[in-house]
Amino acid sequence: MDVTVAKSAGFCFGVKRAVDLVYEEASKNQKVYTLGPIIHNEQVVEDLKKKGVCVAETVEEIEPGQDITVIIRSHGVTKKVYCDLEKKGVRIVDATCPFVKKIHMIVQEKQKQGEQIVVIGNASHPEVEGICGWCDNQCTVIETEQEAEKFVPEKEKRICIVAQTTFNYKKFEDIVDILSKKSYDIFVMNTICNATEVRQTEAGTIARQSDAMIVIGGKHSSNTQKLYEICRNACANTYFIQTLDDLDLKLFKSFRSVGITAGASTPNNIIKEVQSYVRHE
Ligand code: F3S
């Protein structure tokens, strides 16, 4: 059987880097914390727990001391969180995705230059909370066109617009259009990351070329659901599985080519497991 695994299946670059860093730190250090779960995947968090990695929801939960390692996840955190961790004297390992870090630097610099910062995204998402904390929360978060309509620019200030990395591009454009009508002095930085789009496009391409398609991911993961829909539209024999146990291999006996993709929080070992199982059938 011909098996094709999407190169973009599973973790994006930023999440992979963060997860790898946690495993690396866990193998070297005694007391390792992640600030919030490193990824929305219970198996990975459980596995890390067995290796001694604790999840702290707040800085207050972490004890002080140089022998404590705290890992900041790919979403990033506010500037204040770094300061609070430094005060505790802990060792900080920063796994903030470089694409998110870049946004921190932009808003910090532009705010210092006196510009009015607008973040297009979801205000309660940890990534957006982190971004706001790099311009002293002196920014406006806009998520909908209605909110954009209500936005009032400050007089004689240039507006600097950035976006949450996972924001929908079409919605971003619509909001920017509305804001552009409110001021002629606007600096727009499209900071949307294309990892999701690349994963979706590749999944569709492979599904079109395959007799059957396997999509691996959490039942409640919306990005996996989306991948499934894309593949299903391109290939009628598309199967959504969480782990290898959900796979009915009898179904695959008659297919000559099978494609595999996976949602953003699916670890590589699950993808590999499915791949080798299908290949040896
Ligand atoms: Fe992932 Fe970083 Fe993009 S965490 S989705 S590569 S911004």
PDB file of C-alpha atoms and ligand atoms in Angstrom:
ATOM      1  CA  MET A   1       0.000   0.000   0.000  1.00  0.00           C
ATOM      2  CA  ASP A   2       1.145   3.480  -0.840  1.00  0.00           C
ATOM      3  CA  VAL A   3       1.082   5.634   2.316  1.00  0.00           C
ATOM      4  CA  THR A   4       1.607   9.409   2.266  1.00  0.00           C
ATOM      5  CA  VAL A   5       1.961  11.345   5.500  1.00  0.00           C
ATOM      6  CA  ALA A   6       1.478  15.106   5.278  1.00  0.00           C
ATOM      7  CA  LYS A   7       4.683  16.954   6.158  1.00  0.00           C
ATOM      8  CA  SER A   8       2.620  19.539   8.021  1.00  0.00           C
ATOM      9  CA  ALA A   9       0.644  16.937  10.032  1.00  0.00           C
ATOM     10  CA  GLY A  10       0.535  17.536  13.777  1.00  0.00           C
ATOM     11  CA  PHE A  11       2.485  20.149  15.713  1.00  0.00           C
ATOM     12  CA  CYS A  12       3.404  23.410  14.047  1.00  0.00           C
ATOM     13  CA  PHE A  13       6.988  24.611  14.302  1.00  0.00           C
ATOM     14  CA  GLY A  14       6.383  26.698  17.449  1.00  0.00           C
ATOM     15  CA  VAL A  15       4.561  23.979  19.390  1.00  0.00           C
ATOM     16  CA  LYS A  16       7.057  21.287  18.382  1.00  0.00           C
ATOM     17  CA  ARG A  17       9.891  23.474  19.579  1.00  0.00           C
ATOM     18  CA  ALA A  18       8.125  24.085  22.903  1.00  0.00           C
ATOM     19  CA  VAL A  19       7.286  20.416  23.522  1.00  0.00           C
ATOM     20  CA  ASP A  20      10.824  19.314  22.612  1.00  0.00           C
ATOM     21  CA  LEU A  21      12.206  21.875  25.053  1.00  0.00           C
ATOM     22  CA  VAL A  22      10.071  20.529  27.896  1.00  0.00           C
ATOM     23  CA  TYR A  23      11.235  16.954  27.280  1.00  0.00           C
ATOM     24  CA  GLU A  24      14.821  18.156  27.107  1.00  0.00           C
ATOM     25  CA  GLU A  25      14.535  20.099  30.372  1.00  0.00           C
ATOM     26  CA  ALA A  26      12.724  17.203  32.075  1.00  0.00           C
ATOM     27  CA  SER A  27      15.638  14.901  31.267  1.00  0.00           C
ATOM     28  CA  LYS A  28      18.163  17.299  32.812  1.00  0.00           C
ATOM     29  CA  ASN A  29      16.410  18.931  35.755  1.00  0.00           C
ATOM     30  CA  GLN A  30      14.646  17.917  38.910  1.00  0.00           C
ATOM     31  CA  LYS A  31      11.964  20.538  39.294  1.00  0.00           C
ATOM     32  CA  VAL A  32      10.367  21.638  36.066  1.00  0.00           C
ATOM     33  CA  TYR A  33       7.173  23.641  35.678  1.00  0.00           C
ATOM     34  CA  THR A  34       5.302  24.735  32.597  1.00  0.00           C
ATOM     35  CA  LEU A  35       3.261  27.888  32.985  1.00  0.00           C
ATOM     36  CA  GLY A  36      -0.074  26.485  31.854  1.00  0.00           C
ATOM     37  CA  PRO A  37      -0.270  23.151  29.980  1.00  0.00           C
ATOM     38  CA  ILE A  38       2.359  23.089  27.229  1.00  0.00           C
ATOM     39  CA  ILE A  39      -0.208  21.828  24.734  1.00  0.00           C
ATOM     40  CA  HIS A  40      -3.909  20.875  24.653  1.00  0.00           C
ATOM     41  CA  ASN A  41      -3.236  17.174  24.596  1.00  0.00           C
ATOM     42  CA  GLU A  42      -3.916  15.192  27.746  1.00  0.00           C
ATOM     43  CA  GLN A  43      -1.642  12.283  26.810  1.00  0.00           C
ATOM     44  CA  VAL A  44       1.334  14.578  26.359  1.00  0.00           C
ATOM     45  CA  VAL A  45       0.642  16.462  29.605  1.00  0.00           C
ATOM     46  CA  GLU A  46       0.198  13.122  31.451  1.00  0.00           C
ATOM     47  CA  ASP A  47       3.413  11.732  29.982  1.00  0.00           C
ATOM     48  CA  LEU A  48       5.291  14.849  31.058  1.00  0.00           C
ATOM     49  CA  LYS A  49       3.811  14.581  34.524  1.00  0.00           C
ATOM     50  CA  LYS A  50       5.297  11.096  34.822  1.00  0.00           C
ATOM     51  CA  LYS A  51       8.634  12.634  33.935  1.00  0.00           C
ATOM     52  CA  GLY A  52       8.213  15.100  36.790  1.00  0.00           C
ATOM     53  CA  VAL A  53       6.923  18.148  34.892  1.00  0.00           C
ATOM     54  CA  CYS A  54       4.242  20.048  36.828  1.00  0.00           C
ATOM     55  CA  VAL A  55       1.734  22.460  35.365  1.00  0.00           C
ATOM     56  CA  ALA A  56       1.451  25.746  37.265  1.00  0.00           C
ATOM     57  CA  GLU A  57      -1.511  27.915  36.366  1.00  0.00           C
ATOM     58  CA  THR A  58      -0.033  31.024  38.003  1.00  0.00           C
ATOM     59  CA  VAL A  59       3.403  32.300  38.986  1.00  0.00           C
ATOM     60  CA  GLU A  60       2.292  32.331  42.648  1.00  0.00           C
ATOM     61  CA  GLU A  61       2.051  28.529  42.651  1.00  0.00           C
ATOM     62  CA  ILE A  62       5.754  28.187  41.851  1.00  0.00           C
ATOM     63  CA  GLU A  63       8.265  28.023  44.691  1.00  0.00           C
ATOM     64  CA  PRO A  64      11.298  30.327  44.479  1.00  0.00           C
ATOM     65  CA  GLY A  65      14.850  29.189  43.913  1.00  0.00           C
ATOM     66  CA  GLN A  66      17.550  28.604  41.344  1.00  0.00           C
ATOM     67  CA  ASP A  67      16.908  24.873  41.191  1.00  0.00           C
ATOM     68  CA  ILE A  68      13.429  25.514  39.761  1.00  0.00           C
ATOM     69  CA  THR A  69      13.010  25.597  35.980  1.00  0.00           C
ATOM     70  CA  VAL A  70       9.950  27.332  34.525  1.00  0.00           C
ATOM     71  CA  ILE A  71       9.089  26.906  30.867  1.00  0.00           C
ATOM     72  CA  ILE A  72       7.058  29.559  29.098  1.00  0.00           C
ATOM     73  CA  ARG A  73       4.885  27.982  26.423  1.00  0.00           C
ATOM     74  CA  SER A  74       4.622  28.939  22.743  1.00  0.00           C
ATOM     75  CA  HIS A  75       1.709  31.382  23.326  1.00  0.00           C
ATOM     76  CA  GLY A  76       4.059  33.653  25.254  1.00  0.00           C
ATOM     77  CA  VAL A  77       3.324  35.703  28.390  1.00  0.00           C
ATOM     78  CA  THR A  78       3.225  39.335  29.504  1.00  0.00           C
ATOM     79  CA  LYS A  79       6.348  41.254  30.392  1.00  0.00           C
ATOM     80  CA  LYS A  80       5.155  41.286  34.005  1.00  0.00           C
ATOM     81  CA  VAL A  81       5.247  37.483  34.169  1.00  0.00           C
ATOM     82  CA  TYR A  82       8.963  37.509  33.238  1.00  0.00           C
ATOM     83  CA  CYS A  83       9.573  40.121  35.976  1.00  0.00           C
ATOM     84  CA  ASP A  84       7.634  38.091  38.555  1.00  0.00           C
ATOM     85  CA  LEU A  85       9.572  34.940  37.648  1.00  0.00           C
ATOM     86  CA  GLU A  86      12.866  36.816  37.830  1.00  0.00           C
ATOM     87  CA  LYS A  87      11.953  38.055  41.303  1.00  0.00           C
ATOM     88  CA  LYS A  88      11.479  34.442  42.354  1.00  0.00           C
ATOM     89  CA  GLY A  89      14.986  33.680  41.170  1.00  0.00           C
ATOM     90  CA  VAL A  90      13.888  30.701  39.078  1.00  0.00           C
ATOM     91  CA  ARG A  91      15.522  29.583  35.843  1.00  0.00           C
ATOM     92  CA  ILE A  92      13.370  30.679  32.887  1.00  0.00           C
ATOM     93  CA  VAL A  93      13.283  28.659  29.677  1.00  0.00           C
ATOM     94  CA  ASP A  94      11.457  30.682  27.080  1.00  0.00           C
ATOM     95  CA  ALA A  95       9.601  28.567  24.521  1.00  0.00           C
ATOM     96  CA  THR A  96       7.572  31.501  23.191  1.00  0.00           C
ATOM     97  CA  CYS A  97       7.142  30.964  19.462  1.00  0.00           C
ATOM     98  CA  PRO A  98       9.478  33.383  17.636  1.00  0.00           C
ATOM     99  CA  PHE A  99       6.485  34.580  15.567  1.00  0.00           C
ATOM    100  CA  VAL A 100       4.696  35.586  18.774  1.00  0.00           C
ATOM    101  CA  LYS A 101       7.859  37.128  20.212  1.00  0.00           C
ATOM    102  CA  LYS A 102       8.068  39.296  17.117  1.00  0.00           C
ATOM    103  CA  ILE A 103       4.598  40.716  17.891  1.00  0.00           C
ATOM    104  CA  HIS A 104       5.711  41.489  21.462  1.00  0.00           C
ATOM    105  CA  MET A 105       8.619  43.483  20.099  1.00  0.00           C
ATOM    106  CA  ILE A 106       6.476  45.366  17.577  1.00  0.00           C
ATOM    107  CA  VAL A 107       3.827  46.492  20.088  1.00  0.00           C
ATOM    108  CA  GLN A 108       6.460  47.435  22.650  1.00  0.00           C
ATOM    109  CA  GLU A 109       8.390  49.553  20.178  1.00  0.00           C
ATOM    110  CA  LYS A 110       5.376  51.164  18.534  1.00  0.00           C
ATOM    111  CA  GLN A 111       3.831  52.063  21.858  1.00  0.00           C
ATOM    112  CA  LYS A 112       7.106  53.705  22.919  1.00  0.00           C
ATOM    113  CA  GLN A 113       6.966  55.694  19.689  1.00  0.00           C
ATOM    114  CA  GLY A 114       3.559  57.007  20.759  1.00  0.00           C
ATOM    115  CA  GLU A 115       1.398  54.939  18.414  1.00  0.00           C
ATOM    116  CA  GLN A 116      -2.043  53.617  19.311  1.00  0.00           C
ATOM    117  CA  ILE A 117      -1.935  49.809  19.382  1.00  0.00           C
ATOM    118  CA  VAL A 118      -4.780  47.656  18.094  1.00  0.00           C
ATOM    119  CA  VAL A 119      -4.612  43.867  18.465  1.00  0.00           C
ATOM    120  CA  ILE A 120      -7.028  41.953  16.258  1.00  0.00           C
ATOM    121  CA  GLY A 121      -7.839  38.777  18.138  1.00  0.00           C
ATOM    122  CA  ASN A 122      -9.655  37.225  21.054  1.00  0.00           C
ATOM    123  CA  ALA A 123      -9.028  39.226  24.252  1.00  0.00           C
ATOM    124  CA  SER A 124      -9.256  36.209  26.533  1.00  0.00           C
ATOM    125  CA  HIS A 125      -6.820  34.062  24.550  1.00  0.00           C
ATOM    126  CA  PRO A 126      -3.495  33.665  26.425  1.00  0.00           C
ATOM    127  CA  GLU A 127      -1.522  34.747  23.367  1.00  0.00           C
ATOM    128  CA  VAL A 128      -3.452  38.029  23.145  1.00  0.00           C
ATOM    129  CA  GLU A 129      -3.174  38.607  26.908  1.00  0.00           C
ATOM    130  CA  GLY A 130       0.574  38.161  26.524  1.00  0.00           C
ATOM    131  CA  ILE A 131       0.782  40.622  23.611  1.00  0.00           C
ATOM    132  CA  CYS A 132      -1.204  43.270  25.508  1.00  0.00           C
ATOM    133  CA  GLY A 133       1.239  42.954  28.383  1.00  0.00           C
ATOM    134  CA  TRP A 134       4.088  44.143  26.148  1.00  0.00           C
ATOM    135  CA  CYS A 135       2.501  47.533  25.592  1.00  0.00           C
ATOM    136  CA  ASP A 136       1.411  48.042  29.236  1.00  0.00           C
ATOM    137  CA  ASN A 137      -2.109  46.977  28.263  1.00  0.00           C
ATOM    138  CA  GLN A 138      -2.396  50.353  26.523  1.00  0.00           C
ATOM    139  CA  CYS A 139      -4.074  48.772  23.539  1.00  0.00           C
ATOM    140  CA  THR A 140      -7.482  47.937  22.121  1.00  0.00           C
ATOM    141  CA  VAL A 141      -8.366  44.340  21.297  1.00  0.00           C
ATOM    142  CA  ILE A 142     -10.838  43.937  18.439  1.00  0.00           C
ATOM    143  CA  GLU A 143     -12.373  40.616  17.510  1.00  0.00           C
ATOM    144  CA  THR A 144     -15.449  41.496  15.457  1.00  0.00           C
ATOM    145  CA  GLU A 145     -16.515  43.926  12.775  1.00  0.00           C
ATOM    146  CA  GLN A 146     -19.015  45.435  15.235  1.00  0.00           C
ATOM    147  CA  GLU A 147     -16.199  46.184  17.667  1.00  0.00           C
ATOM    148  CA  ALA A 148     -14.205  47.720  14.814  1.00  0.00           C
ATOM    149  CA  GLU A 149     -17.140  50.011  13.976  1.00  0.00           C
ATOM    150  CA  LYS A 150     -17.178  51.275  17.557  1.00  0.00           C
ATOM    151  CA  PHE A 151     -13.434  51.927  17.691  1.00  0.00           C
ATOM    152  CA  VAL A 152     -12.465  55.566  18.231  1.00  0.00           C
ATOM    153  CA  PRO A 153      -8.933  56.532  17.150  1.00  0.00           C
ATOM    154  CA  GLU A 154      -6.991  58.833  19.444  1.00  0.00           C
ATOM    155  CA  LYS A 155      -6.340  62.241  17.921  1.00  0.00           C
ATOM    156  CA  GLU A 156      -3.066  62.721  16.060  1.00  0.00           C
ATOM    157  CA  LYS A 157      -1.826  59.244  16.837  1.00  0.00           C
ATOM    158  CA  ARG A 158      -0.728  56.727  14.278  1.00  0.00           C
ATOM    159  CA  ILE A 159      -2.526  53.397  14.638  1.00  0.00           C
ATOM    160  CA  CYS A 160      -0.453  50.215  14.722  1.00  0.00           C
ATOM    161  CA  ILE A 161      -2.425  47.054  13.971  1.00  0.00           C
ATOM    162  CA  VAL A 162      -1.233  43.510  14.685  1.00  0.00           C
ATOM    163  CA  ALA A 163      -3.098  40.183  14.776  1.00  0.00           C
ATOM    164  CA  GLN A 164      -3.275  37.082  16.932  1.00  0.00           C
ATOM    165  CA  THR A 165      -1.235  34.482  15.028  1.00  0.00           C
ATOM    166  CA  THR A 166      -4.180  32.085  14.612  1.00  0.00           C
ATOM    167  CA  PHE A 167      -6.745  34.710  13.593  1.00  0.00           C
ATOM    168  CA  ASN A 168      -8.832  34.128  10.463  1.00  0.00           C
ATOM    169  CA  TYR A 169      -7.279  36.035   7.556  1.00  0.00           C
ATOM    170  CA  LYS A 170     -10.561  37.036   5.900  1.00  0.00           C
ATOM    171  CA  LYS A 171     -11.914  38.446   9.183  1.00  0.00           C
ATOM    172  CA  PHE A 172      -8.636  40.273   9.742  1.00  0.00           C
ATOM    173  CA  GLU A 173      -8.923  41.944   6.334  1.00  0.00           C
ATOM    174  CA  ASP A 174     -12.535  42.973   6.959  1.00  0.00           C
ATOM    175  CA  ILE A 175     -11.649  44.528  10.311  1.00  0.00           C
ATOM    176  CA  VAL A 176      -8.629  46.332   8.858  1.00  0.00           C
ATOM    177  CA  ASP A 177     -10.902  47.727   6.103  1.00  0.00           C
ATOM    178  CA  ILE A 178     -13.234  49.223   8.694  1.00  0.00           C
ATOM    179  CA  LEU A 179     -10.374  50.676  10.741  1.00  0.00           C
ATOM    180  CA  SER A 180      -8.747  52.137   7.625  1.00  0.00           C
ATOM    181  CA  LYS A 181     -11.802  54.306   7.077  1.00  0.00           C
ATOM    182  CA  LYS A 182     -11.380  55.814  10.538  1.00  0.00           C
ATOM    183  CA  SER A 183      -7.834  57.093  10.134  1.00  0.00           C
ATOM    184  CA  TYR A 184      -5.442  57.725   7.283  1.00  0.00           C
ATOM    185  CA  ASP A 185      -2.358  57.104   9.407  1.00  0.00           C
ATOM    186  CA  ILE A 186      -2.320  53.366   9.887  1.00  0.00           C
ATOM    187  CA  PHE A 187       0.498  50.850  10.106  1.00  0.00           C
ATOM    188  CA  VAL A 188      -0.762  47.304   9.509  1.00  0.00           C
ATOM    189  CA  MET A 189       1.393  44.341  10.348  1.00  0.00           C
ATOM    190  CA  ASN A 190      -0.183  41.069   9.266  1.00  0.00           C
ATOM    191  CA  THR A 191       1.177  38.763  11.959  1.00  0.00           C
ATOM    192  CA  ILE A 192      -1.118  35.811  11.177  1.00  0.00           C
ATOM    193  CA  CYS A 193       0.865  32.590  11.037  1.00  0.00           C
ATOM    194  CA  ASN A 194       0.268  30.384   8.014  1.00  0.00           C
ATOM    195  CA  ALA A 195       0.922  27.034   9.763  1.00  0.00           C
ATOM    196  CA  THR A 196      -2.799  26.180   9.874  1.00  0.00           C
ATOM    197  CA  GLU A 197      -3.394  27.168   6.273  1.00  0.00           C
ATOM    198  CA  VAL A 198      -0.396  25.138   5.082  1.00  0.00           C
ATOM    199  CA  ARG A 199      -1.659  22.090   7.018  1.00  0.00           C
ATOM    200  CA  GLN A 200      -5.151  22.431   5.527  1.00  0.00           C
ATOM    201  CA  THR A 201      -3.965  22.932   1.950  1.00  0.00           C
ATOM    202  CA  GLU A 202      -1.609  19.968   2.123  1.00  0.00           C
ATOM    203  CA  ALA A 203      -4.336  17.738   3.634  1.00  0.00           C
ATOM    204  CA  GLY A 204      -6.694  18.608   0.762  1.00  0.00           C
ATOM    205  CA  THR A 205      -4.016  17.900  -1.853  1.00  0.00           C
ATOM    206  CA  ILE A 206      -3.135  14.496  -0.389  1.00  0.00           C
ATOM    207  CA  ALA A 207      -6.824  13.573   0.076  1.00  0.00           C
ATOM    208  CA  ARG A 208      -7.511  14.301  -3.610  1.00  0.00           C
ATOM    209  CA  GLN A 209      -4.717  11.941  -4.629  1.00  0.00           C
ATOM    210  CA  SER A 210      -5.577   9.090  -2.228  1.00  0.00           C
ATOM    211  CA  ASP A 211      -8.116   6.258  -2.178  1.00  0.00           C
ATOM    212  CA  ALA A 212      -8.562   6.763   1.558  1.00  0.00           C
ATOM    213  CA  MET A 213      -7.560   9.403   4.064  1.00  0.00           C
ATOM    214  CA  ILE A 214      -6.941   9.192   7.818  1.00  0.00           C
ATOM    215  CA  VAL A 215      -7.258  12.306   9.964  1.00  0.00           C
ATOM    216  CA  ILE A 216      -5.831  11.943  13.484  1.00  0.00           C
ATOM    217  CA  GLY A 217      -6.776  14.277  16.335  1.00  0.00           C
ATOM    218  CA  GLY A 218      -8.825  14.983  19.431  1.00  0.00           C
ATOM    219  CA  LYS A 219     -12.598  14.623  19.153  1.00  0.00           C
ATOM    220  CA  HIS A 220     -13.120  18.133  20.463  1.00  0.00           C
ATOM    221  CA  SER A 221     -10.325  19.743  18.498  1.00  0.00           C
ATOM    222  CA  SER A 222     -11.850  22.263  16.121  1.00  0.00           C
ATOM    223  CA  ASN A 223      -8.813  22.414  13.852  1.00  0.00           C
ATOM    224  CA  THR A 224      -8.912  18.605  13.422  1.00  0.00           C
ATOM    225  CA  GLN A 225     -12.630  18.802  12.668  1.00  0.00           C
ATOM    226  CA  LYS A 226     -11.848  21.352   9.978  1.00  0.00           C
ATOM    227  CA  LEU A 227      -9.135  19.096   8.527  1.00  0.00           C
ATOM    228  CA  TYR A 228     -11.620  16.251   8.449  1.00  0.00           C
ATOM    229  CA  GLU A 229     -14.167  18.345   6.529  1.00  0.00           C
ATOM    230  CA  ILE A 230     -11.560  19.411   3.956  1.00  0.00           C
ATOM    231  CA  CYS A 231     -10.407  15.818   3.438  1.00  0.00           C
ATOM    232  CA  ARG A 232     -13.957  14.459   3.349  1.00  0.00           C
ATOM    233  CA  ASN A 233     -14.836  16.873   0.566  1.00  0.00           C
ATOM    234  CA  ALA A 234     -11.847  15.710  -1.445  1.00  0.00           C
ATOM    235  CA  CYS A 235     -12.013  11.980  -0.643  1.00  0.00           C
ATOM    236  CA  ALA A 236     -15.168  10.072   0.320  1.00  0.00           C
ATOM    237  CA  ASN A 237     -13.215   7.442   2.283  1.00  0.00           C
ATOM    238  CA  THR A 238     -11.999   9.768   5.010  1.00  0.00           C
ATOM    239  CA  TYR A 239     -11.709   8.479   8.595  1.00  0.00           C
ATOM    240  CA  PHE A 240     -11.399  10.560  11.757  1.00  0.00           C
ATOM    241  CA  ILE A 241      -9.502   8.722  14.512  1.00  0.00           C
ATOM    242  CA  GLN A 242      -8.098   9.703  17.919  1.00  0.00           C
ATOM    243  CA  THR A 243      -5.628   6.851  18.263  1.00  0.00           C
ATOM    244  CA  LEU A 244      -4.658   3.654  16.491  1.00  0.00           C
ATOM    245  CA  ASP A 245      -7.374   1.792  18.442  1.00  0.00           C
ATOM    246  CA  ASP A 246     -10.084   3.585  16.462  1.00  0.00           C
ATOM    247  CA  LEU A 247      -8.759   2.311  13.168  1.00  0.00           C
ATOM    248  CA  ASP A 248     -10.607  -0.546  11.512  1.00  0.00           C
ATOM    249  CA  LEU A 249      -7.891  -1.991   9.324  1.00  0.00           C
ATOM    250  CA  LYS A 250     -10.203  -4.342   7.478  1.00  0.00           C
ATOM    251  CA  LEU A 251     -11.547  -1.262   5.759  1.00  0.00           C
ATOM    252  CA  PHE A 252      -8.155  -0.427   4.340  1.00  0.00           C
ATOM    253  CA  LYS A 253      -7.385  -3.750   2.680  1.00  0.00           C
ATOM    254  CA  SER A 254      -8.934  -2.717  -0.614  1.00  0.00           C
ATOM    255  CA  PHE A 255      -7.214   0.661  -0.912  1.00  0.00           C
ATOM    256  CA  ARG A 256      -4.068   1.152  -2.907  1.00  0.00           C
ATOM    257  CA  SER A 257      -3.169   4.583  -1.594  1.00  0.00           C
ATOM    258  CA  VAL A 258      -3.783   6.048   1.847  1.00  0.00           C
ATOM    259  CA  GLY A 259      -3.041   9.580   3.036  1.00  0.00           C
ATOM    260  CA  ILE A 260      -2.507  10.604   6.657  1.00  0.00           C
ATOM    261  CA  THR A 261      -2.745  13.994   8.332  1.00  0.00           C
ATOM    262  CA  ALA A 262      -3.210  15.151  11.923  1.00  0.00           C
ATOM    263  CA  GLY A 263      -4.491  18.115  13.909  1.00  0.00           C
ATOM    264  CA  ALA A 264      -2.275  20.691  15.593  1.00  0.00           C
ATOM    265  CA  SER A 265      -2.047  18.936  18.959  1.00  0.00           C
ATOM    266  CA  THR A 266      -1.398  15.395  17.772  1.00  0.00           C
ATOM    267  CA  PRO A 267       2.027  14.146  18.848  1.00  0.00           C
ATOM    268  CA  ASN A 268       4.359  12.700  16.261  1.00  0.00           C
ATOM    269  CA  ASN A 269       4.535   9.251  17.893  1.00  0.00           C
ATOM    270  CA  ILE A 270       0.789   8.710  17.289  1.00  0.00           C
ATOM    271  CA  ILE A 271       1.167   9.729  13.637  1.00  0.00           C
ATOM    272  CA  LYS A 272       4.164   7.376  13.267  1.00  0.00           C
ATOM    273  CA  GLU A 273       2.291   4.530  14.939  1.00  0.00           C
ATOM    274  CA  VAL A 274      -0.652   4.870  12.551  1.00  0.00           C
ATOM    275  CA  GLN A 275       1.670   5.200   9.578  1.00  0.00           C
ATOM    276  CA  SER A 276       3.667   2.041  10.299  1.00  0.00           C
ATOM    277  CA  TYR A 277       0.522   0.068  11.119  1.00  0.00           C
ATOM    278  CA  VAL A 278      -1.186   0.991   7.863  1.00  0.00           C
ATOM    279  CA  ARG A 279       2.005   0.432   5.881  1.00  0.00           C
ATOM    280  CA  HIS A 280       2.411  -3.113   7.172  1.00  0.00           C
ATOM    281  CA  GLU A 281      -1.090  -4.187   6.380  1.00  0.00           C
TER     282      GLU A 281
HETATM  283 FE1  F3S B   1       2.563  27.608  15.722  1.00  0.00          FE
HETATM  284 FE2  F3S B   1       4.051  29.690  16.194  1.00  0.00          FE
HETATM  285 FE3  F3S B   1       2.448  29.636  14.146  1.00  0.00          FE
HETATM  286  S1  F3S B   1       3.072  28.411  17.711  1.00  0.00           S
HETATM  287  S2  F3S B   1       0.722  28.397  14.784  1.00  0.00           S
HETATM  288  S3  F3S B   1       4.234  28.368  14.431  1.00  0.00           S
HETATM  289  S4  F3S B   1       2.792  31.325  15.518  1.00  0.00           S
END
